[in-house]
Short mmCIF file of C-alpha atoms in Angstrom, two decimals:
data_model
loop_
_atom_site.label_atom_id
_atom_site.label_comp_id
_atom_site.label_asym_id
_atom_site.label_seq_id
_atom_site.Cartn_x
_atom_site.Cartn_y
_atom_site.Cartn_z
CA UNK C 1 5.83 9.64 -19.12
CA UNK C 2 2.08 9.47 -19.74
CA UNK C 3 -0.01 9.89 -16.62
CA UNK C 4 -3.79 9.54 -16.48
CA UNK C 5 -6.08 11.30 -14.01
CA UNK C 6 -9.54 9.80 -14.64
CA UNK C 7 -10.03 9.47 -10.87
CA UNK C 8 -8.73 11.84 -8.21
CA UNK C 9 -7.89 8.69 -6.21
CA UNK C 10 -5.62 7.18 -8.85
CA UNK C 11 -2.49 8.30 -10.63
CA UNK C 12 -2.40 6.10 -13.72
CA UNK C 13 0.78 5.46 -15.70
CA UNK C 14 -0.66 4.79 -19.12
CA UNK C 15 0.91 1.96 -21.12
CA UNK C 16 1.67 2.04 -24.85
CA UNK C 17 -0.06 -1.33 -25.29
CA UNK C 18 -3.49 -2.45 -24.15
CA UNK C 19 -2.87 -3.48 -20.51
CA UNK C 20 -3.44 -7.12 -19.62
CA UNK C 21 -3.48 -6.24 -15.91
CA UNK C 22 -3.24 -3.27 -13.57
CA UNK C 23 -0.93 -3.01 -10.57
CA UNK C 24 -2.57 -0.88 -7.87
CA UNK C 25 0.02 0.51 -5.42
CA UNK C 26 -1.14 1.63 -1.97
CA UNK C 27 1.19 3.85 0.10
CA UNK C 28 2.16 3.55 3.76
CA UNK C 29 0.87 5.75 6.59
CA UNK C 30 1.80 9.34 5.80
CA UNK C 31 2.81 8.35 2.28
CA UNK C 32 1.59 9.51 -1.10
CA UNK C 33 1.29 8.29 -4.67
CA UNK C 34 4.64 9.94 -5.44
CA UNK C 35 6.33 7.16 -3.46
CA UNK C 36 5.66 4.85 -6.42
CA UNK C 37 6.61 7.28 -9.19
CA UNK C 38 9.66 5.25 -10.25
CA UNK C 39 7.44 2.18 -10.63
CA UNK C 40 5.29 3.85 -13.29
CA UNK C 41 6.62 1.99 -16.32
CA UNK C 42 8.80 -0.61 -14.60
CA UNK C 43 6.71 -3.69 -15.37
CA UNK C 44 6.45 -3.79 -19.14
CA UNK C 45 4.35 -2.18 -21.82
CA UNK C 46 1.20 -4.14 -20.92
CA UNK C 47 1.09 -3.57 -17.13
CA UNK C 48 -0.60 -0.35 -16.10
CA UNK C 49 0.51 1.01 -12.72
CA UNK C 50 -2.05 2.91 -10.69
CA UNK C 51 -0.72 4.66 -7.55
CA UNK C 52 -3.37 5.50 -4.97
CA UNK C 53 -3.70 9.13 -3.92
CA UNK C 54 -5.08 9.40 -0.39
CA UNK C 55 -7.01 12.54 0.56
CA UNK C 56 -5.24 15.31 2.48
CA UNK C 57 -1.92 15.41 0.63
CA UNK C 58 -0.42 16.70 -2.61
CA UNK C 59 -3.21 17.28 -5.17
CA UNK C 60 -5.83 16.48 -2.50
CA UNK C 61 -4.36 18.60 0.30
CA UNK C 62 -7.62 20.47 0.95
CA UNK C 63 -9.79 17.35 1.25
CA UNK C 64 -10.99 15.78 4.48
CA UNK C 65 -8.80 13.04 5.87
CA UNK C 66 -9.91 9.51 6.69
CA UNK C 67 -9.20 8.30 10.23
CA UNK C 68 -10.76 4.81 10.05
CA UNK C 69 -9.96 1.85 7.84
CA UNK C 70 -13.49 0.79 6.87
CA UNK C 71 -14.71 4.00 5.19
CA UNK C 72 -11.32 4.43 3.52
CA UNK C 73 -11.52 0.91 2.08
CA UNK C 74 -15.12 1.46 1.00
CA UNK C 75 -14.24 4.66 -0.86
CA UNK C 76 -11.19 3.22 -2.61
CA UNK C 77 -13.04 0.08 -3.64
CA UNK C 78 -15.70 2.21 -5.29
CA UNK C 79 -13.06 4.14 -7.23
CA UNK C 80 -11.49 0.91 -8.50
CA UNK C 81 -14.68 -0.67 -9.81
CA UNK C 82 -14.52 1.02 -13.25
CA UNK C 83 -11.10 -0.60 -13.78
CA UNK C 84 -12.02 -4.20 -12.94
CA UNK C 85 -12.54 -5.23 -16.56
CA UNK C 86 -8.82 -6.02 -16.49
CA UNK C 87 -7.34 -8.06 -13.58
CA UNK C 88 -6.16 -5.96 -10.66
CA UNK C 89 -3.06 -6.88 -8.66
CA UNK C 90 -2.94 -5.02 -5.34
CA UNK C 91 0.40 -4.04 -3.74
CA UNK C 92 0.33 -2.37 -0.35
CA UNK C 93 3.17 -1.31 1.92
CA UNK C 94 2.67 -1.18 5.70
CA UNK C 95 -0.75 0.48 6.28
CA UNK C 96 -1.30 0.09 2.54
CA UNK C 97 -1.07 -3.70 2.92
CA UNK C 98 -4.01 -3.82 5.35
CA UNK C 99 -5.94 -1.44 3.11
CA UNK C 100 -5.18 -3.61 0.06
CA UNK C 101 -6.47 -6.65 1.94
CA UNK C 102 -9.69 -4.86 2.89
CA UNK C 103 -10.17 -3.72 -0.71
CA UNK C 104 -9.59 -7.28 -1.95
CA UNK C 105 -12.26 -8.55 0.45
CA UNK C 106 -14.75 -5.92 -0.71
CA UNK C 107 -14.09 -6.65 -4.36
CA UNK C 108 -14.71 -10.37 -3.96
CA UNK C 109 -17.52 -10.30 -1.38
CA UNK C 110 -19.57 -7.31 -2.54
CA UNK C 111 -18.84 -7.13 -6.24
CA UNK C 112 -17.86 -10.65 -7.32
CA UNK C 113 -14.45 -9.45 -8.54
CA UNK C 114 -11.46 -11.71 -7.92
CA UNK C 115 -8.19 -9.77 -7.70
CA UNK C 116 -5.32 -11.16 -9.72
CA UNK C 117 -3.10 -11.23 -6.62
CA UNK C 118 -2.52 -9.50 -3.29
CA UNK C 119 1.03 -8.35 -2.53
CA UNK C 120 1.59 -7.26 1.08
CA UNK C 121 4.74 -5.54 2.33
CA UNK C 122 5.92 -5.07 5.93
CA UNK C 123 2.58 -5.74 7.59
CA UNK C 124 1.53 -8.60 9.82
CA UNK C 125 -1.41 -10.78 8.83
CA UNK C 126 -4.84 -9.55 9.99
CA UNK C 127 -5.08 -12.02 12.88
CA UNK C 128 -1.57 -11.16 14.14
CA UNK C 129 -1.81 -7.37 14.25
CA UNK C 130 -0.60 -5.54 17.35
CA UNK C 131 -1.13 -1.87 16.41
CA UNK C 132 0.91 0.86 18.08
CA UNK C 133 -0.80 3.99 19.31
CA UNK C 134 -2.77 6.10 19.59
CA UNK C 135 0.15 8.38 20.33
CA UNK C 136 -0.12 10.84 23.19
CA UNK C 137 1.25 13.81 21.26
CA UNK C 138 2.96 14.85 18.03
CA UNK C 139 6.43 14.31 19.48
CA UNK C 140 5.64 10.65 20.14
CA UNK C 141 4.13 10.29 16.67
CA UNK C 142 7.16 11.88 15.01
CA UNK C 143 9.45 9.62 17.04
CA UNK C 144 7.60 6.58 15.67
CA UNK C 145 7.85 7.85 12.09
CA UNK C 146 11.59 8.38 12.55
CA UNK C 147 11.96 4.91 14.08
CA UNK C 148 10.46 3.33 11.00
CA UNK C 149 12.58 5.45 8.65
CA UNK C 150 11.86 6.16 5.01
CA UNK C 151 12.15 9.18 2.76
CA UNK C 152 9.25 11.02 4.44
CA UNK C 153 11.31 11.69 7.56
CA UNK C 154 13.20 14.43 5.72
CA UNK C 155 10.04 16.55 5.68
CA UNK C 156 9.91 16.49 9.47
CA UNK C 157 13.21 18.39 9.72
CA UNK C 158 11.65 21.57 8.33
CA UNK C 159 9.14 23.19 10.73
CA UNK C 160 6.97 24.60 7.93
CA UNK C 161 6.85 21.33 6.00
CA UNK C 162 6.24 19.42 9.22
CA UNK C 163 3.03 21.34 9.85
CA UNK C 164 1.98 20.62 6.27
CA UNK C 165 2.46 16.84 6.44
CA UNK C 166 1.57 16.15 10.07
CA UNK C 167 -2.22 16.14 9.61
CA UNK C 168 -2.03 13.29 7.07
CA UNK C 169 0.41 11.37 9.28
CA UNK C 170 -1.88 11.79 12.30
CA UNK C 171 -4.90 10.61 10.33
CA UNK C 172 -3.14 7.59 8.84
CA UNK C 173 -1.75 6.48 12.20
CA UNK C 174 -5.28 6.77 13.56
CA UNK C 175 -6.35 4.37 10.80
CA UNK C 176 -3.55 1.99 11.79
CA UNK C 177 -4.09 2.16 15.55
CA UNK C 178 -7.82 1.57 15.15
CA UNK C 179 -7.35 -1.48 12.93
CA UNK C 180 -6.98 -4.21 15.53
CA UNK C 181 -6.42 -7.93 15.07
CA UNK C 182 -9.39 -9.80 13.63
CA UNK C 183 -10.15 -13.30 12.34
CA UNK C 184 -8.51 -13.54 8.93
CA UNK C 185 -11.03 -13.92 6.12
CA UNK C 186 -9.45 -15.74 3.14
CA UNK C 187 -8.99 -13.97 -0.17
CA UNK C 188 -9.64 -15.75 -3.46
CA UNK C 189 -6.27 -14.93 -5.01
CA UNK C 190 -2.58 -15.73 -4.50
CA UNK C 191 -0.85 -13.71 -1.78
CA UNK C 192 2.82 -12.74 -1.68
CA UNK C 193 4.39 -11.31 1.46
CA UNK C 194 7.45 -9.04 1.42
CA UNK C 195 9.48 -7.93 4.42
CA UNK C 196 12.89 -6.52 5.32
CA UNK C 197 15.07 -8.78 7.40
CA UNK C 198 15.78 -6.01 9.93
CA UNK C 199 12.36 -4.35 10.05
CA UNK C 200 11.96 -2.82 13.56
CA UNK C 201 8.17 -3.04 13.44
CA UNK C 202 7.27 -6.28 11.65
CA UNK C 203 8.87 -9.68 12.00
CA UNK C 204 9.18 -12.29 9.28
CA UNK C 205 6.73 -14.57 11.13
CA UNK C 206 4.11 -11.82 11.14
CA UNK C 207 4.28 -11.57 7.35
CA UNK C 208 4.43 -15.34 6.98
CA UNK C 209 1.09 -15.42 8.80
CA UNK C 210 -0.65 -14.20 5.63
CA UNK C 211 -0.51 -17.81 4.49
CA UNK C 212 -3.56 -18.42 6.70
CA UNK C 213 -5.74 -16.20 4.50
CA UNK C 214 -4.27 -17.42 1.20
CA UNK C 215 -5.84 -20.76 0.20
CA UNK C 216 -5.06 -19.93 -3.43
CA UNK C 217 -1.34 -19.90 -2.64
CA UNK C 218 1.21 -17.96 -0.56
CA UNK C 219 4.85 -17.06 -1.07
CA UNK C 220 7.24 -15.12 1.15
CA UNK C 221 10.12 -12.93 -0.01
CA UNK C 222 12.59 -11.58 2.56
CA UNK C 223 14.87 -8.78 1.41
CA UNK C 224 17.77 -7.04 3.10
CA UNK C 225 16.75 -3.90 4.96
CA UNK C 226 14.35 -2.35 7.42
CA UNK C 227 10.78 -1.13 7.24
CA UNK C 228 11.55 0.82 4.09
CA UNK C 229 13.70 -1.83 2.44
CA UNK C 230 11.82 -1.06 -0.79
CA UNK C 231 13.71 2.24 -1.14
CA UNK C 232 17.23 0.77 -1.05
CA UNK C 233 16.18 -2.56 -2.60
CA UNK C 234 13.88 -1.01 -5.16
CA UNK C 235 15.39 -2.73 -8.19
CA UNK C 236 15.38 -6.16 -6.55
CA UNK C 237 11.77 -5.78 -5.43
CA UNK C 238 10.59 -4.49 -8.81
CA UNK C 239 12.36 -7.35 -10.59
CA UNK C 240 10.65 -9.89 -8.32
CA UNK C 241 7.21 -8.36 -8.88
CA UNK C 242 7.85 -8.07 -12.63
CA UNK C 243 8.69 -11.78 -12.83
CA UNK C 244 5.53 -12.72 -10.93
CA UNK C 245 3.35 -10.49 -13.12
CA UNK C 246 4.86 -12.06 -16.24
CA UNK C 247 3.93 -15.51 -14.93
CA UNK C 248 0.34 -14.47 -14.20
CA UNK C 249 -0.89 -14.50 -17.78
#
């Protein structure tokens, strides 16, 4: 599987054909680019997947962590600019959805770049956010991570691995807790909201609220599962995104 590393921020899954669009995948709080590894070549030979690599984990373990949304969005937007010659579709899960939205705003407002689409998963619309935290200690933070579920919780069972991953989790939850509700600024592209029907953190109405910032069109897809429905329902989600990408020609 061909992987490109032109930017330390982006793990690129190079396509055999000239890509007609790029799907930028933004991980959840505490997550990494590896979360999207199985998506690398799942959307056809002309869709290049780029998984975002946040600082402070995996290849970037020694780098300083971001604890606020605005500088994180500024930095990522700058890294994406060289790739805007081909339409960018942004997919973000949980914290990654808010970050994708902020990147979309920066692209259109500061650089005159219209994203191809914004896909938001398990995150309430900007004007409906009710962030949890800050958490009083690591035990409370770990309890929240376990409540939400996901594959990352396995790392918390090993004391040595826990100390390795906790700094990134702390930083990301600081980003989330500091990103309070705000008036929703519309984006210039279609928006699709995804959510699990039994998500303990985000209700369907919260995701449906993205319609308010989507004058170019909004659609909602509810799948079976919780906050990490996209692990168990991976094939169903990928098929839905693949169909939408095929239609956006």
